[in-house]
mmCIF file of C-alpha atoms in Angstrom:
data_model
loop_
_atom_site.group_PDB
_atom_site.id
_atom_site.type_symbol
_atom_site.label_atom_id
_atom_site.label_comp_id
_atom_site.label_asym_id
_atom_site.label_seq_id
_atom_site.Cartn_x
_atom_site.Cartn_y
_atom_site.Cartn_z
ATOM 1 C CA LEU A 1 8.743 4.776 27.229
ATOM 2 C CA ALA A 2 8.265 8.384 27.334
ATOM 3 C CA LYS A 3 5.240 9.704 28.948
ATOM 4 C CA THR A 4 3.273 12.705 29.021
ATOM 5 C CA THR A 5 1.268 15.054 31.118
ATOM 6 C CA GLN A 6 -1.504 17.497 30.124
ATOM 7 C CA PRO A 7 -3.957 19.328 31.630
ATOM 8 C CA ILE A 8 -7.228 17.165 31.952
ATOM 9 C CA SER A 9 -9.775 20.028 30.453
ATOM 10 C CA MET A 10 -9.657 23.449 29.439
ATOM 11 C CA ASP A 11 -12.540 25.575 28.755
ATOM 12 C CA SER A 12 -12.509 28.566 26.199
ATOM 13 C CA TYR A 13 -14.796 30.890 23.701
ATOM 14 C CA GLU A 14 -15.306 31.280 20.518
ATOM 15 C CA GLY A 15 -12.365 33.527 18.390
ATOM 16 C CA GLN A 16 -10.190 33.067 21.269
ATOM 17 C CA GLU A 17 -6.613 31.518 21.119
ATOM 18 C CA VAL A 18 -6.130 28.215 23.097
ATOM 19 C CA ASN A 19 -3.039 27.081 24.611
ATOM 20 C CA ILE A 20 -2.494 23.160 25.755
ATOM 21 C CA THR A 21 0.903 22.532 27.637
ATOM 22 C CA CYS A 22 2.328 19.267 27.657
ATOM 23 C CA SER A 23 4.949 18.011 29.809
ATOM 24 C CA HIS A 24 7.486 15.440 28.594
ATOM 25 C CA ASN A 25 10.670 15.313 30.908
ATOM 26 C CA ASN A 26 11.680 12.129 29.938
ATOM 27 C CA ILE A 27 12.102 12.784 26.125
ATOM 28 C CA ALA A 28 14.759 11.691 24.075
ATOM 29 C CA THR A 29 17.028 12.718 21.492
ATOM 30 C CA ASN A 30 15.139 10.831 18.804
ATOM 31 C CA ASP A 31 11.543 11.625 19.684
ATOM 32 C CA TYR A 32 9.310 13.607 17.876
ATOM 33 C CA ILE A 33 6.348 15.548 19.508
ATOM 34 C CA THR A 34 2.841 14.332 17.656
ATOM 35 C CA TRP A 35 -0.554 15.953 18.333
ATOM 36 C CA TYR A 36 -3.651 14.289 17.368
ATOM 37 C CA GLN A 37 -7.546 15.668 17.610
ATOM 38 C CA GLN A 38 -10.264 13.159 18.483
ATOM 39 C CA PHE A 39 -13.907 13.819 18.073
ATOM 40 C CA PRO A 40 -16.581 11.754 19.284
ATOM 41 C CA SER A 41 -17.189 8.254 18.100
ATOM 42 C CA GLN A 42 -14.293 8.992 15.622
ATOM 43 C CA GLY A 43 -10.067 8.283 14.979
ATOM 44 C CA PRO A 44 -7.819 10.635 16.239
ATOM 45 C CA ARG A 45 -6.810 12.790 13.607
ATOM 46 C CA PHE A 46 -2.998 13.943 13.041
ATOM 47 C CA ILE A 47 -3.106 17.914 13.682
ATOM 48 C CA ILE A 48 0.942 18.941 13.994
ATOM 49 C CA GLN A 49 4.380 17.060 14.413
ATOM 50 C CA GLY A 50 7.746 18.807 15.424
ATOM 51 C CA TYR A 51 11.147 17.961 16.812
ATOM 52 C CA LYS A 52 12.324 21.446 17.785
ATOM 53 C CA THR A 53 11.452 25.343 17.954
ATOM 54 C CA LYS A 54 8.112 26.613 16.379
ATOM 55 C CA VAL A 55 6.334 24.550 13.648
ATOM 56 C CA THR A 56 3.109 25.823 12.291
ATOM 57 C CA ASN A 57 0.581 24.418 9.568
ATOM 58 C CA GLU A 58 -3.141 25.804 8.399
ATOM 59 C CA VAL A 59 -4.477 24.747 11.598
ATOM 60 C CA ALA A 60 -2.086 24.927 14.791
ATOM 61 C CA SER A 61 1.123 25.784 15.644
ATOM 62 C CA LEU A 62 3.675 23.997 17.923
ATOM 63 C CA PHE A 63 5.921 25.436 20.031
ATOM 64 C CA ILE A 64 9.249 23.871 21.542
ATOM 65 C CA PRO A 65 11.379 25.644 23.880
ATOM 66 C CA ALA A 66 15.725 24.702 23.532
ATOM 67 C CA ASP A 67 15.184 21.556 25.978
ATOM 68 C CA ARG A 68 11.866 19.964 24.435
ATOM 69 C CA LYS A 69 11.046 18.960 27.986
ATOM 70 C CA SER A 70 7.224 20.548 27.284
ATOM 71 C CA SER A 71 5.479 21.426 24.141
ATOM 72 C CA THR A 72 2.673 23.726 23.691
ATOM 73 C CA LEU A 73 0.168 23.668 20.817
ATOM 74 C CA SER A 74 -1.638 26.826 19.803
ATOM 75 C CA LEU A 75 -5.120 26.664 18.154
ATOM 76 C CA PRO A 76 -5.995 30.714 16.698
ATOM 77 C CA ARG A 77 -9.402 31.736 16.941
ATOM 78 C CA VAL A 78 -11.414 28.649 18.086
ATOM 79 C CA SER A 79 -14.489 27.867 17.050
ATOM 80 C CA LEU A 80 -17.236 25.386 18.520
ATOM 81 C CA SER A 81 -16.369 22.919 16.128
ATOM 82 C CA ASP A 82 -12.821 22.813 17.805
ATOM 83 C CA THR A 83 -14.466 21.253 20.990
ATOM 84 C CA ALA A 84 -12.582 17.878 21.166
ATOM 85 C CA VAL A 85 -10.162 15.954 23.022
ATOM 86 C CA TYR A 86 -6.342 16.543 22.348
ATOM 87 C CA TYR A 87 -3.513 14.346 22.591
ATOM 88 C CA CYS A 88 0.419 14.985 23.139
ATOM 89 C CA LEU A 89 2.553 12.329 21.962
ATOM 90 C CA VAL A 90 6.197 11.697 22.315
ATOM 91 C CA TYR A 91 7.030 9.643 19.756
ATOM 92 C CA ARG A 92 8.394 5.938 20.085
ATOM 93 C CA PHE A 93 8.087 2.575 18.406
ATOM 94 C CA LYS A 94 5.251 1.810 20.669
ATOM 95 C CA THR A 95 3.574 5.206 20.572
ATOM 96 C CA ILE A 96 1.439 5.446 23.764
ATOM 97 C CA PHE A 97 -1.236 7.820 24.304
ATOM 98 C CA GLY A 98 -2.129 9.850 27.558
ATOM 99 C CA ALA A 99 -5.324 10.933 28.436
ATOM 100 C CA GLY A 100 -5.491 13.717 26.770
ATOM 101 C CA THR A 101 -7.207 17.143 27.109
ATOM 102 C CA ARG A 102 -10.864 17.771 26.714
ATOM 103 C CA LEU A 103 -11.213 20.960 25.373
ATOM 104 C CA PHE A 104 -14.533 22.782 24.973
ATOM 105 C CA VAL A 105 -15.001 25.548 23.195
ATOM 106 C CA LYS A 106 -18.510 27.824 23.813
ATOM 107 C CA ALA A 107 -20.219 30.119 22.214
ATOM 108 C CA ASN B 1 -8.374 6.868 -0.879
ATOM 109 C CA ALA B 2 -9.835 4.907 1.520
ATOM 110 C CA GLY B 3 -7.030 5.071 4.414
ATOM 111 C CA VAL B 4 -7.807 2.435 7.391
ATOM 112 C CA THR B 5 -11.115 0.466 7.013
ATOM 113 C CA GLN B 6 -11.971 -1.577 10.152
ATOM 114 C CA THR B 7 -14.683 -4.169 9.713
ATOM 115 C CA PRO B 8 -17.354 -4.294 11.705
ATOM 116 C CA LYS B 9 -18.312 -1.143 12.426
ATOM 117 C CA PHE B 10 -20.404 -2.422 15.406
ATOM 118 C CA GLN B 11 -20.318 -5.962 17.139
ATOM 119 C CA VAL B 12 -22.303 -7.831 20.246
ATOM 120 C CA LEU B 13 -20.627 -10.744 21.820
ATOM 121 C CA LYS B 14 -21.657 -12.816 24.479
ATOM 122 C CA THR B 15 -19.277 -13.940 26.812
ATOM 123 C CA GLY B 16 -16.871 -17.012 25.561
ATOM 124 C CA GLN B 17 -17.545 -15.849 22.279
ATOM 125 C CA SER B 18 -14.873 -15.543 19.586
ATOM 126 C CA MET B 19 -14.235 -12.927 17.031
ATOM 127 C CA THR B 20 -12.025 -11.051 14.714
ATOM 128 C CA LEU B 21 -11.347 -7.849 13.857
ATOM 129 C CA GLN B 22 -10.495 -6.460 10.429
ATOM 130 C CA CYS B 23 -8.456 -3.644 9.468
ATOM 131 C CA ALA B 24 -6.970 -3.298 6.164
ATOM 132 C CA GLN B 25 -4.620 0.435 4.919
ATOM 133 C CA ASP B 26 -4.264 1.496 1.445
ATOM 134 C CA MET B 27 -1.255 3.775 1.881
ATOM 135 C CA ASN B 28 1.188 1.513 1.309
ATOM 136 C CA HIS B 29 2.477 1.758 5.122
ATOM 137 C CA ASN B 30 4.760 -0.286 6.604
ATOM 138 C CA SER B 31 3.433 -0.130 10.246
ATOM 139 C CA MET B 32 0.191 -0.927 12.170
ATOM 140 C CA TYR B 33 -1.240 -0.985 15.752
ATOM 141 C CA TRP B 34 -4.786 -1.779 17.180
ATOM 142 C CA TYR B 35 -5.458 0.468 20.018
ATOM 143 C CA ARG B 36 -8.553 -0.043 22.395
ATOM 144 C CA GLN B 37 -10.083 3.130 24.207
ATOM 145 C CA ASP B 38 -12.919 2.539 26.447
ATOM 146 C CA PRO B 39 -15.720 5.377 27.614
ATOM 147 C CA GLY B 40 -14.248 8.386 28.518
ATOM 148 C CA MET B 41 -10.414 7.395 28.800
ATOM 149 C CA GLY B 42 -7.404 7.957 26.161
ATOM 150 C CA LEU B 43 -6.151 5.071 23.613
ATOM 151 C CA ARG B 44 -4.055 1.745 25.115
ATOM 152 C CA LEU B 45 -1.982 -0.429 22.532
ATOM 153 C CA ILE B 46 -2.625 -3.793 22.428
ATOM 154 C CA TYR B 47 -0.662 -5.021 19.975
ATOM 155 C CA TYR B 48 1.922 -3.418 16.982
ATOM 156 C CA SER B 49 3.265 -4.535 13.784
ATOM 157 C CA ALA B 50 6.551 -2.544 12.893
ATOM 158 C CA SER B 51 6.625 -4.286 9.295
ATOM 159 C CA GLU B 52 4.880 -7.287 7.558
ATOM 160 C CA GLY B 53 6.122 -10.601 9.504
ATOM 161 C CA THR B 54 6.442 -8.777 12.465
ATOM 162 C CA THR B 55 4.214 -8.499 15.415
ATOM 163 C CA ASP B 56 4.712 -6.960 19.525
ATOM 164 C CA LYS B 57 2.684 -6.546 22.490
ATOM 165 C CA GLY B 58 1.682 -3.367 23.632
ATOM 166 C CA GLU B 59 -0.009 -1.923 26.762
ATOM 167 C CA VAL B 60 -2.595 -3.981 27.317
ATOM 168 C CA PRO B 61 -2.073 -7.398 24.990
ATOM 169 C CA ASN B 62 -3.673 -10.000 27.258
ATOM 170 C CA GLY B 63 -7.030 -11.662 26.186
ATOM 171 C CA TYR B 64 -6.131 -10.765 22.043
ATOM 172 C CA ASN B 65 -4.097 -11.932 19.694
ATOM 173 C CA VAL B 66 -2.941 -10.240 16.186
ATOM 174 C CA SER B 67 -2.497 -11.342 12.600
ATOM 175 C CA ARG B 68 0.035 -9.318 9.946
ATOM 176 C CA LEU B 69 -1.998 -11.283 7.045
ATOM 177 C CA ASN B 70 0.141 -9.225 4.419
ATOM 178 C CA LYS B 71 1.373 -5.487 4.273
ATOM 179 C CA ARG B 72 -2.468 -4.239 3.842
ATOM 180 C CA GLU B 73 -3.639 -6.375 6.673
ATOM 181 C CA PHE B 74 -3.840 -6.154 10.399
ATOM 182 C CA SER B 75 -6.636 -8.702 12.044
ATOM 183 C CA LEU B 76 -7.027 -8.668 15.689
ATOM 184 C CA ARG B 77 -8.729 -12.023 17.122
ATOM 185 C CA LEU B 78 -10.177 -12.345 20.717
ATOM 186 C CA GLU B 79 -10.537 -15.826 21.352
ATOM 187 C CA SER B 80 -12.836 -15.708 24.406
ATOM 188 C CA ALA B 81 -14.919 -12.904 24.888
ATOM 189 C CA ALA B 82 -15.199 -10.794 28.048
ATOM 190 C CA PRO B 83 -16.931 -7.924 29.689
ATOM 191 C CA SER B 84 -13.888 -6.604 30.323
ATOM 192 C CA GLN B 85 -13.316 -6.186 26.423
ATOM 193 C CA THR B 86 -16.184 -3.843 25.510
ATOM 194 C CA SER B 87 -14.442 -1.356 24.090
ATOM 195 C CA VAL B 88 -13.746 0.564 20.721
ATOM 196 C CA TYR B 89 -11.196 -0.880 19.017
ATOM 197 C CA PHE B 90 -8.565 1.525 16.647
ATOM 198 C CA CYS B 91 -6.851 0.221 13.685
ATOM 199 C CA ALA B 92 -3.792 3.044 12.694
ATOM 200 C CA SER B 93 -1.119 2.657 10.660
ATOM 201 C CA SER B 94 1.710 4.561 9.939
ATOM 202 C CA GLU B 95 4.609 4.971 7.272
ATOM 203 C CA ALA B 96 7.233 3.910 9.530
ATOM 204 C CA GLY B 97 7.356 3.020 13.483
ATOM 205 C CA ARG B 98 9.768 5.729 14.469
ATOM 206 C CA GLY B 99 9.364 9.640 14.648
ATOM 207 C CA GLY B 100 8.135 11.679 11.965
ATOM 208 C CA SER B 101 5.572 8.745 10.815
ATOM 209 C CA PRO B 102 2.233 10.313 11.919
ATOM 210 C CA LEU B 103 -0.503 7.964 12.625
ATOM 211 C CA HIS B 104 -3.691 7.628 10.752
ATOM 212 C CA PHE B 105 -6.839 5.864 12.152
ATOM 213 C CA GLY B 106 -9.871 4.021 11.162
ATOM 214 C CA ASN B 107 -13.081 5.247 12.519
ATOM 215 C CA GLY B 108 -13.254 1.642 15.002
ATOM 216 C CA THR B 109 -15.159 -1.155 15.585
ATOM 217 C CA ARG B 110 -17.252 -0.564 18.852
ATOM 218 C CA LEU B 111 -17.546 -4.000 20.714
ATOM 219 C CA THR B 112 -19.706 -5.144 23.198
ATOM 220 C CA VAL B 113 -19.476 -8.510 25.565
ATOM 221 C CA THR B 114 -22.692 -9.540 27.586
#
């Protein structure tokens, strides 16, 4: 099963751009890369998904290099409400979550 | 649109008791999943169901059983609860069990086993 590696935690300030990188060296040809956000006492929420190059939606961008062995979630101009745990998944049938990255946004 | 609904929200059991956690989705999704999340940890997959009529083990299936009752409902049963099963349990669904189908989660069941 594909495994991912992310930083355990990150700190930022309001208004800054935050980039969280995920390593997935053994990604397979058919795998998608998906990011989720989780607030305390809630289930994870889908943020963005991509297969290659760059994907952008109303909340984030996802950058995937040509070799697809890593990906970077970019959150523009974070606010206090973006404090959460962010999970990177390489989608396989059994959808395994890693420990995620705890992002703490300070005022 | 309710999405994924889990019941109950909270439960306290004594060691050895049994219970069933219920999950229902109204998005006509084919695949459903059960995860557990221990304090400060990531989610671990217990069981999943790729489609109605099929189930398969995840990372941590011991001590649990599941039933895919129909396309909408996927239940998780603890036959003899143990303190190590104290956790938050999340149910999720996706349109299809393959890339390109994001997971939709419920709000969890908080289970304490004393």
